[in-house]
Tab-separated table of C-alpha atoms and ligand atoms in Angstrom:
chain	number	residue	atom	x	y	z
A	1	UNK	CA	-0.081	-0.030	-0.311
A	2	UNK	CA	1.320	4.027	-0.911
A	3	UNK	CA	0.446	6.715	1.403
A	4	UNK	CA	0.412	8.968	-1.460
A	5	UNK	CA	0.082	6.518	-5.102
A	6	UNK	CA	2.117	8.057	-7.693
A	7	UNK	CA	2.675	4.617	-9.563
A	8	UNK	CA	-0.665	3.941	-9.840
A	9	UNK	CA	-1.975	7.202	-10.716
A	10	UNK	CA	0.967	6.608	-13.781
A	11	UNK	CA	0.132	3.628	-14.935
A	12	UNK	CA	-3.630	4.623	-15.578
A	13	UNK	CA	-2.940	7.605	-17.969
A	14	UNK	CA	0.272	6.234	-19.303
A	15	UNK	CA	-0.761	6.801	-22.915
A	16	UNK	CA	-1.699	10.162	-22.653
A	17	UNK	CA	1.303	11.588	-20.513
A	18	UNK	CA	4.064	9.519	-22.357
A	19	UNK	CA	2.348	11.285	-25.744
A	20	UNK	CA	2.937	14.842	-24.125
A	21	UNK	CA	6.177	14.917	-22.861
A	22	UNK	CA	7.942	12.917	-26.012
A	23	UNK	CA	5.627	16.115	-27.701
A	24	UNK	CA	7.675	17.931	-25.760
A	25	UNK	CA	10.949	16.780	-26.005
A	26	UNK	CA	10.297	16.858	-29.974
A	27	UNK	CA	9.328	20.572	-30.411
A	28	UNK	CA	12.826	21.452	-28.063
A	29	UNK	CA	11.439	24.523	-26.311
A	30	UNK	CA	11.735	23.798	-22.845
A	31	UNK	CA	11.465	26.548	-21.036
A	32	UNK	CA	8.411	29.028	-21.487
A	33	UNK	CA	7.057	26.714	-24.362
A	34	UNK	CA	3.787	27.369	-25.482
A	35	UNK	CA	2.359	24.080	-22.853
A	36	UNK	CA	3.107	26.754	-20.229
A	37	UNK	CA	1.216	30.056	-20.876
A	38	UNK	CA	-1.762	26.874	-21.835
A	39	UNK	CA	-1.840	25.186	-17.998
A	40	UNK	CA	-2.087	29.358	-17.498
A	41	UNK	CA	-4.739	29.637	-18.690
A	42	UNK	CA	-6.858	26.285	-17.794
A	43	UNK	CA	-5.668	26.606	-14.397
A	44	UNK	CA	-6.859	30.243	-13.838
A	45	UNK	CA	-10.167	28.859	-15.549
A	46	UNK	CA	-10.830	25.967	-13.959
A	47	UNK	CA	-10.644	28.261	-10.218
A	48	UNK	CA	-12.051	31.054	-11.329
A	49	UNK	CA	-9.484	33.687	-11.567
A	50	UNK	CA	-8.357	36.627	-13.742
A	51	UNK	CA	-4.245	35.809	-14.219
A	52	UNK	CA	-2.685	32.055	-12.919
A	53	UNK	CA	1.508	32.820	-13.368
A	54	UNK	CA	2.893	29.227	-13.061
A	55	UNK	CA	6.211	29.208	-11.440
A	56	UNK	CA	9.287	26.695	-10.391
A	57	UNK	CA	7.494	25.794	-6.485
A	58	UNK	CA	4.648	26.689	-4.172
A	59	UNK	CA	7.490	28.240	-1.899
A	60	UNK	CA	8.535	30.440	-4.620
A	61	UNK	CA	4.664	31.393	-5.604
A	62	UNK	CA	4.174	32.390	-1.785
A	63	UNK	CA	7.391	34.682	-1.865
A	64	UNK	CA	6.433	36.545	-4.978
A	65	UNK	CA	3.472	37.338	-3.298
A	66	UNK	CA	4.899	38.826	-0.815
A	67	UNK	CA	7.206	40.657	-3.621
A	68	UNK	CA	3.747	41.241	-5.500
A	69	UNK	CA	3.347	43.381	-2.699
A	70	UNK	CA	6.454	44.992	-1.638
A	71	UNK	CA	6.231	43.828	1.980
A	72	UNK	CA	9.409	43.467	3.328
A	73	UNK	CA	11.165	45.546	6.952
A	74	UNK	CA	9.281	46.631	9.665
A	75	UNK	CA	6.636	44.762	7.942
A	76	UNK	CA	4.580	41.768	10.110
A	77	UNK	CA	3.335	38.921	8.474
A	78	UNK	CA	0.580	36.243	10.386
A	79	UNK	CA	0.959	32.448	9.991
A	80	UNK	CA	-0.597	29.814	11.181
A	81	UNK	CA	1.713	27.812	13.964
A	82	UNK	CA	0.255	24.444	12.394
A	83	UNK	CA	1.149	24.851	8.961
A	84	UNK	CA	4.291	22.733	6.633
A	85	UNK	CA	7.508	25.248	6.995
A	86	UNK	CA	7.255	27.108	3.612
A	87	UNK	CA	4.198	29.126	4.737
A	88	UNK	CA	6.615	30.923	7.013
A	89	UNK	CA	9.888	30.671	5.628
A	90	UNK	CA	9.156	33.432	2.647
A	91	UNK	CA	8.397	36.086	4.933
A	92	UNK	CA	11.906	36.892	6.744
A	93	UNK	CA	12.385	35.365	3.172
A	94	UNK	CA	11.744	38.922	2.787
A	95	UNK	CA	12.629	40.590	5.586
A	96	UNK	CA	9.691	40.726	7.072
A	97	UNK	CA	8.768	39.537	10.280
A	98	UNK	CA	6.005	36.317	11.184
A	99	UNK	CA	3.872	35.933	13.615
A	100	UNK	CA	2.009	32.738	14.088
A	101	UNK	CA	-1.039	32.334	15.238
A	102	UNK	CA	-3.116	29.633	17.138
A	103	UNK	CA	-5.830	26.905	14.403
A	104	UNK	CA	-8.975	25.863	15.107
A	105	UNK	CA	-8.841	22.920	16.383
A	106	UNK	CA	-11.859	21.315	13.994
A	107	UNK	CA	-10.013	22.115	11.011
A	108	UNK	CA	-6.847	22.472	11.908
A	109	UNK	CA	-6.530	26.086	10.141
A	110	UNK	CA	-6.267	29.465	11.291
A	111	UNK	CA	-8.379	30.520	14.517
A	112	UNK	CA	-10.388	34.242	13.257
A	113	UNK	CA	-9.879	35.077	16.634
A	114	UNK	CA	-6.228	34.469	17.388
A	115	UNK	CA	-5.535	36.178	13.939
A	116	UNK	CA	-7.611	39.387	16.266
A	117	UNK	CA	-5.596	39.034	19.391
A	118	UNK	CA	-2.058	38.550	17.242
A	119	UNK	CA	-2.796	42.466	15.225
A	120	UNK	CA	-4.105	44.277	18.653
A	121	UNK	CA	-0.902	42.866	20.556
A	122	UNK	CA	1.777	43.739	17.359
A	123	UNK	CA	-0.357	47.140	17.367
A	124	UNK	CA	-0.233	47.601	21.116
A	125	UNK	CA	3.663	46.229	22.089
A	126	UNK	CA	5.668	46.689	18.647
A	127	UNK	CA	6.293	49.465	16.451
A	128	UNK	CA	5.662	47.249	13.197
A	129	UNK	CA	3.333	47.264	10.020
A	130	UNK	CA	0.497	44.473	9.784
A	131	UNK	CA	0.574	44.124	6.499
A	132	UNK	CA	-0.485	40.119	5.197
A	133	UNK	CA	-2.197	37.121	6.409
A	134	UNK	CA	-1.379	33.916	5.408
A	135	UNK	CA	-4.175	31.879	5.413
A	136	UNK	CA	-3.887	28.133	4.513
A	137	UNK	CA	-5.494	25.933	3.514
A	138	UNK	CA	-4.578	23.009	5.281
A	139	UNK	CA	-5.130	19.196	4.684
A	140	UNK	CA	-7.578	19.872	1.597
A	141	UNK	CA	-9.921	22.159	3.437
A	142	UNK	CA	-10.079	25.780	2.714
A	143	UNK	CA	-9.968	28.412	5.646
A	144	UNK	CA	-12.700	29.970	6.967
A	145	UNK	CA	-12.188	33.153	3.999
A	146	UNK	CA	-15.518	34.756	5.272
A	147	UNK	CA	-13.656	35.546	9.487
A	148	UNK	CA	-10.100	35.612	7.873
A	149	UNK	CA	-11.648	38.741	5.626
A	150	UNK	CA	-13.459	40.297	8.602
A	151	UNK	CA	-10.083	40.431	10.836
A	152	UNK	CA	-8.444	41.248	6.832
A	153	UNK	CA	-10.321	44.264	6.373
A	154	UNK	CA	-11.099	45.667	9.455
A	155	UNK	CA	-7.003	46.312	9.685
A	156	UNK	CA	-6.036	46.408	5.958
A	157	UNK	CA	-4.421	43.095	5.951
A	158	UNK	CA	-4.163	41.304	2.257
A	159	UNK	CA	-4.928	37.845	2.985
A	160	UNK	CA	-2.255	35.449	0.670
A	161	UNK	CA	-3.955	31.897	0.161
A	162	UNK	CA	-1.802	29.016	0.604
A	163	UNK	CA	-3.302	26.472	-1.004
A	164	UNK	CA	-0.477	24.289	-1.805
A	165	UNK	CA	-2.509	22.025	-0.393
A	166	UNK	CA	-6.360	22.865	-0.836
A	167	UNK	CA	-6.319	22.908	-5.178
A	168	UNK	CA	-9.383	20.417	-5.341
A	169	UNK	CA	-11.306	22.339	-1.844
A	170	UNK	CA	-14.154	24.541	-2.812
A	171	UNK	CA	-16.379	26.657	-0.589
A	172	UNK	CA	-19.931	26.698	-1.321
A	173	UNK	CA	-19.267	27.343	-5.435
A	174	UNK	CA	-16.089	28.653	-5.188
A	175	UNK	CA	-12.791	27.105	-5.832
A	176	UNK	CA	-9.169	26.993	-3.696
A	177	UNK	CA	-6.572	29.885	-4.941
A	178	UNK	CA	-9.765	31.713	-5.446
A	179	UNK	CA	-10.528	33.047	-2.099
A	180	UNK	CA	-7.070	35.465	-0.950
A	181	UNK	CA	-5.783	38.451	-2.726
A	182	UNK	CA	-3.251	36.339	-4.346
A	183	UNK	CA	-3.138	32.377	-3.817
A	184	UNK	CA	-0.886	30.127	-4.997
A	185	UNK	CA	-0.634	26.579	-5.038
A	186	UNK	CA	1.866	23.771	-5.220
A	187	UNK	CA	2.554	21.337	-7.469
A	188	UNK	CA	5.059	18.978	-5.636
A	189	UNK	CA	4.760	15.890	-6.506
A	190	UNK	CA	2.235	14.023	-3.985
A	191	UNK	CA	-0.400	17.433	-3.939
A	192	UNK	CA	-3.507	17.466	-4.673
A	193	UNK	CA	-2.591	18.082	-8.803
A	194	UNK	CA	1.012	17.325	-8.782
A	195	UNK	CA	3.934	16.666	-11.492
A	196	UNK	CA	6.776	15.300	-11.619
A	197	UNK	CA	8.959	17.544	-9.999
A	198	UNK	CA	8.529	20.934	-8.504
A	199	UNK	CA	6.663	23.101	-9.658
A	200	UNK	CA	3.854	26.469	-8.535
A	201	UNK	CA	1.292	28.848	-9.685
A	202	UNK	CA	0.302	32.366	-8.838
A	203	UNK	CA	-3.443	33.028	-8.752
A	204	UNK	CA	-4.819	37.262	-9.023
A	205	UNK	CA	-7.717	38.938	-9.775
A	206	UNK	CA	-5.504	42.056	-9.224
A	207	UNK	CA	-4.663	43.210	-13.005
A	208	UNK	CA	-1.731	45.026	-11.491
A	209	UNK	CA	-0.180	42.185	-9.544
A	210	UNK	CA	-0.571	39.912	-11.877
A	211	UNK	CA	2.152	42.491	-13.861
A	212	UNK	CA	4.434	42.398	-11.284
A	213	UNK	CA	4.440	38.915	-9.966
A	214	UNK	CA	4.805	37.783	-14.584
A	215	UNK	CA	8.272	40.712	-14.587
A	216	UNK	CA	9.034	38.689	-11.143
A	217	UNK	CA	9.262	35.317	-11.599
A	218	UNK	CA	11.819	36.652	-15.069
A	219	UNK	CA	14.276	38.185	-13.164
A	220	UNK	CA	12.168	41.494	-12.831
A	221	UNK	CA	11.700	41.875	-16.795
A	222	UNK	CA	10.094	44.738	-18.274
A	223	UNK	CA	9.612	44.662	-21.845
A	224	UNK	CA	11.936	41.552	-21.857
A	225	UNK	CA	13.806	39.003	-19.813
A	226	UNK	CA	17.279	41.615	-21.000
A	227	UNK	CA	15.333	44.587	-20.010
A	228	UNK	CA	15.344	44.550	-16.069
A	229	UNK	CA	13.125	47.184	-13.708
A	230	UNK	CA	13.190	44.821	-10.455
A	231	UNK	CA	14.747	42.405	-8.766
A	232	UNK	CA	13.014	38.810	-9.071
A	233	UNK	CA	13.727	35.198	-9.134
A	234	UNK	CA	14.341	32.958	-11.581
A	235	UNK	CA	11.062	31.049	-10.863
A	236	UNK	CA	9.589	29.756	-14.242
A	237	UNK	CA	7.821	26.378	-14.417
A	238	UNK	CA	9.538	24.782	-17.002
A	239	UNK	CA	6.962	22.754	-20.124
A	240	UNK	CA	7.944	18.958	-19.381
A	241	UNK	CA	5.915	19.804	-16.048
A	242	UNK	CA	3.388	21.962	-17.541
A	243	UNK	CA	3.147	18.684	-20.627
A	244	UNK	CA	2.210	16.371	-17.433
A	245	UNK	CA	-0.419	19.485	-15.439
A	246	UNK	CA	-2.133	19.607	-18.520
A	247	UNK	CA	-2.614	15.951	-19.180
A	248	UNK	CA	-3.238	16.102	-15.468
A	249	UNK	CA	-5.327	18.716	-15.209
A	250	UNK	CA	-8.514	16.250	-17.194
A	251	UNK	CA	-8.871	13.879	-14.877
A	252	UNK	CA	-8.954	15.779	-11.494
A	253	UNK	CA	-11.774	16.308	-11.041
A	254	UNK	CA	-12.325	12.445	-11.396
A	255	UNK	CA	-9.290	12.099	-8.546
A	256	UNK	CA	-10.343	14.940	-6.312
A	257	UNK	CA	-14.201	12.996	-5.888
A	258	UNK	CA	-12.347	9.556	-5.242
A	259	UNK	CA	-10.567	11.065	-2.654
A	260	UNK	CA	-13.777	12.435	-0.944
A	261	UNK	CA	-15.104	8.551	-1.397
A	262	UNK	CA	-11.656	7.217	0.661
A	263	UNK	CA	-12.414	9.844	3.011
A	264	UNK	CA	-15.923	8.824	3.318
A	265	UNK	CA	-15.123	5.577	3.792
A	266	UNK	CA	-12.716	6.049	6.385
A	267	UNK	CA	-15.234	8.277	8.561
A	268	UNK	CA	-18.307	5.380	8.195
A	269	UNK	CA	-15.716	3.283	9.738
A	270	UNK	CA	-13.375	5.292	12.112
A	271	UNK	CA	-15.572	7.781	13.402
A	272	UNK	CA	-16.267	5.673	16.453
A	273	UNK	CA	-12.971	5.264	18.076
A	274	UNK	CA	-10.682	8.399	16.703
A	275	UNK	CA	-11.333	12.010	16.241
A	276	UNK	CA	-12.162	11.713	12.185
A	277	UNK	CA	-11.653	14.879	10.030
A	278	UNK	CA	-14.125	17.625	10.454
A	279	UNK	CA	-15.167	19.550	6.644
A	280	UNK	CA	-17.750	22.409	7.631
A	281	UNK	CA	-20.705	22.312	5.843
A	282	UNK	CA	-20.346	23.676	2.327
A	283	UNK	CA	-16.701	23.268	1.665
A	284	UNK	CA	-15.520	20.352	-0.011
A	285	UNK	CA	-11.938	19.249	0.870
A	286	UNK	CA	-9.485	18.121	-2.028
A	287	UNK	CA	-8.110	15.809	0.290
A	288	UNK	CA	-4.453	16.070	0.284
A	289	UNK	CA	-4.345	14.791	3.639
A	290	UNK	CA	-7.479	12.215	5.646
A	291	UNK	CA	-5.787	13.516	9.595
A	292	UNK	CA	-6.974	11.467	12.416
A	293	UNK	CA	-6.310	13.147	15.815
A	294	UNK	CA	-6.086	9.990	18.741
A	295	UNK	CA	-6.131	10.720	22.089
A	296	UNK	CA	-3.628	11.703	23.023
A	297	UNK	CA	0.336	11.382	22.627
A	298	UNK	CA	0.817	7.932	23.916
A	299	UNK	CA	-2.422	6.532	21.617
A	300	UNK	CA	-0.717	7.580	18.982
A	301	UNK	CA	2.868	5.886	19.033
A	302	UNK	CA	0.709	2.870	19.240
A	303	UNK	CA	-1.403	3.235	16.478
A	304	UNK	CA	1.701	3.773	14.771
A	305	UNK	CA	3.641	0.461	16.343
A	306	UNK	CA	0.938	-1.046	15.227
A	307	UNK	CA	0.904	0.459	11.716
A	308	UNK	CA	4.591	-0.334	11.709
A	309	UNK	CA	3.455	-4.139	12.024
A	310	UNK	CA	1.685	-4.467	9.240
A	311	UNK	CA	3.227	-2.411	7.151
A	312	UNK	CA	0.354	0.366	6.553
A	313	UNK	CA	1.961	3.852	5.685
A	314	UNK	CA	1.036	7.021	7.541
A	315	UNK	CA	2.586	10.132	8.285
A	316	UNK	CA	2.975	12.783	11.104
A	317	UNK	CA	1.889	16.470	9.508
A	318	UNK	CA	3.158	18.243	11.948
A	319	UNK	CA	4.750	17.229	14.992
A	320	UNK	CA	6.422	20.817	15.967
A	321	UNK	CA	4.549	24.050	16.288
A	322	UNK	CA	6.207	26.859	13.608
A	323	UNK	CA	6.585	29.195	16.365
A	324	UNK	CA	8.743	25.976	17.373
A	325	UNK	CA	11.124	25.495	14.569
A	326	UNK	CA	14.989	26.456	15.426
A	327	UNK	CA	15.423	28.966	12.240
A	328	UNK	CA	13.228	30.901	14.084
A	329	UNK	CA	14.431	31.414	17.150
A	330	UNK	CA	15.417	35.043	18.346
A	331	UNK	CA	13.371	36.258	14.456
A	332	UNK	CA	9.331	35.971	16.765
A	333	UNK	CA	7.059	38.604	18.355
A	334	UNK	CA	5.026	36.340	20.504
A	335	UNK	CA	1.529	37.874	20.675
A	336	UNK	CA	-0.557	34.332	21.768
A	337	UNK	CA	-0.104	30.972	23.259
A	338	UNK	CA	-0.543	28.531	20.082
A	339	UNK	CA	-2.604	26.118	23.063
A	340	UNK	CA	-4.653	24.047	20.129
A	341	UNK	CA	-1.303	23.684	18.053
A	342	UNK	CA	0.329	22.702	20.823
A	343	UNK	CA	-2.442	20.271	20.759
A	344	UNK	CA	-3.104	18.694	17.494
A	345	UNK	CA	0.565	18.203	17.356
A	346	UNK	CA	0.690	15.581	19.775
A	347	UNK	CA	-2.291	13.752	18.150
A	348	UNK	CA	-2.524	14.091	14.427
A	349	UNK	CA	-2.095	11.200	12.431
A	350	UNK	CA	-1.863	11.057	8.246
A	351	UNK	CA	-3.678	8.038	6.649
A	352	UNK	CA	-3.288	6.650	3.917
A	353	UNK	CA	-5.304	9.084	1.211
A	354	UNK	CA	-5.269	8.940	-3.313
A	355	UNK	CA	-7.783	8.521	-5.836
A	356	UNK	CA	-6.212	4.916	-5.826
A	357	UNK	CA	-6.803	3.178	-2.837
A	358	UNK	CA	-8.923	0.168	-3.211
A	359	UNK	CA	-12.096	-0.913	-0.277
A	360	UNK	CA	-9.200	-3.659	0.665
A	361	UNK	CA	-6.942	-1.452	1.884
A	362	UNK	CA	-9.300	0.536	3.578
A	363	UNK	CA	-10.007	-2.151	5.208
A	364	UNK	CA	-6.952	-3.016	6.227
A	365	UNK	CA	-5.735	0.645	7.864
A	366	UNK	CA	-8.993	0.938	9.229
A	367	UNK	CA	-8.874	-2.637	11.127
A	368	UNK	CA	-4.821	-1.955	11.921
A	369	UNK	CA	-6.101	1.191	13.877
A	370	UNK	CA	-9.353	-0.113	15.660
A	371	UNK	CA	-6.897	-2.963	16.585
A	372	UNK	CA	-4.594	-0.558	18.223
A	373	UNK	CA	-6.697	1.580	19.651
A	374	UNK	CA	-9.450	-0.495	20.987
B	401	PLP	C1	3.608	21.984	0.362
B	401	PLP	C2	3.876	22.975	0.493
B	401	PLP	C3	4.028	24.225	0.330
B	401	PLP	C4	5.538	24.515	0.115
B	401	PLP	O1	5.354	23.490	-2.057
B	401	PLP	P1	6.870	23.045	-2.355
B	401	PLP	O2	6.302	23.417	-3.821
B	401	PLP	O3	6.965	22.049	-2.111
B	401	PLP	O4	8.065	24.770	-2.631
B	401	PLP	C5	4.037	25.448	1.354
B	401	PLP	N1	2.740	25.550	1.544
B	401	PLP	C6	2.196	24.499	2.091
B	401	PLP	C7	1.135	24.735	2.925
B	401	PLP	C8	2.630	23.161	1.662
B	401	PLP	O5	2.001	22.099	1.853
């Protein structure tokens, strides 16, 4: 059993993908080939955003967004304490200060109340300027953008949607990557929409920012890449990755629906024995992860030991709150105690989740968890 089965996916779609890859080889337009522009159009249409700029990875996409907003020294960016390192890493990278904010215990997403407390703290106790909030669609479920927006609007914060895990997720009729002032995703192979290497994209409805992002991701280009009007990055999505993504986008919806079926099967068998994921009414998860919570750290160790014995892959996303990462030591502007994050870090466990998981594999996972906690 695989945690996320990219081999099975390739075997099923081998013919189209091979054909698309071969076409790139034959065209030999490896950087900025026509597939890149085509993919950007298709992605923008899929999420319902005005503009899409493909780039080298999700981390660059986050950095590009902060650069487009000219966020830097003296600025604060609020980031959930429970997320992948990148969501916070890019903040000091542009010279700004990250302030970590607690999450909601049910959804694992940023808590709007904690955000408000953190903003108030910064305003009262520092000379720093609150500029933006990174809202992460963790494990596939969109953050509560209505609540985040309310706080952001009250304090003039820009909203950056980190949908690296959220691609394919929805709230109401709207798709992930349409909720931020700028939104980003990642095409890292294990993400909901993955390519065959690194890849990412930035989305926005704002024409001015889109122009800036287009420039920033190719050395701050002006009229061409030898006319440089700002300091930028070399952060393009290469043509091979674009070609793979064009093919994968064709069956992406089908895969999300299949993941939803896997999640429902897990829910039914596990909801009486562990805390299963809470997807709020009106939300659809893209199921980057199916993450349960155990009673305590000891119970998690027991479940993991049983899974190891039974040969069932699993992962702990995430064991450590962001504010306790060594890399952030000495640059923290501490506001809140992130109690929910601490609680979840000790108890969370992600189970195998992908569209090709078979009934007997789901059975094996559920039996194993039940055996360990029963
Ligand atoms: C994976 C991930 C990123 C970074 O994406 P890369 O393409 O690996 O750089 C950013 N934020 C979150 C929440 C992620 O899970």
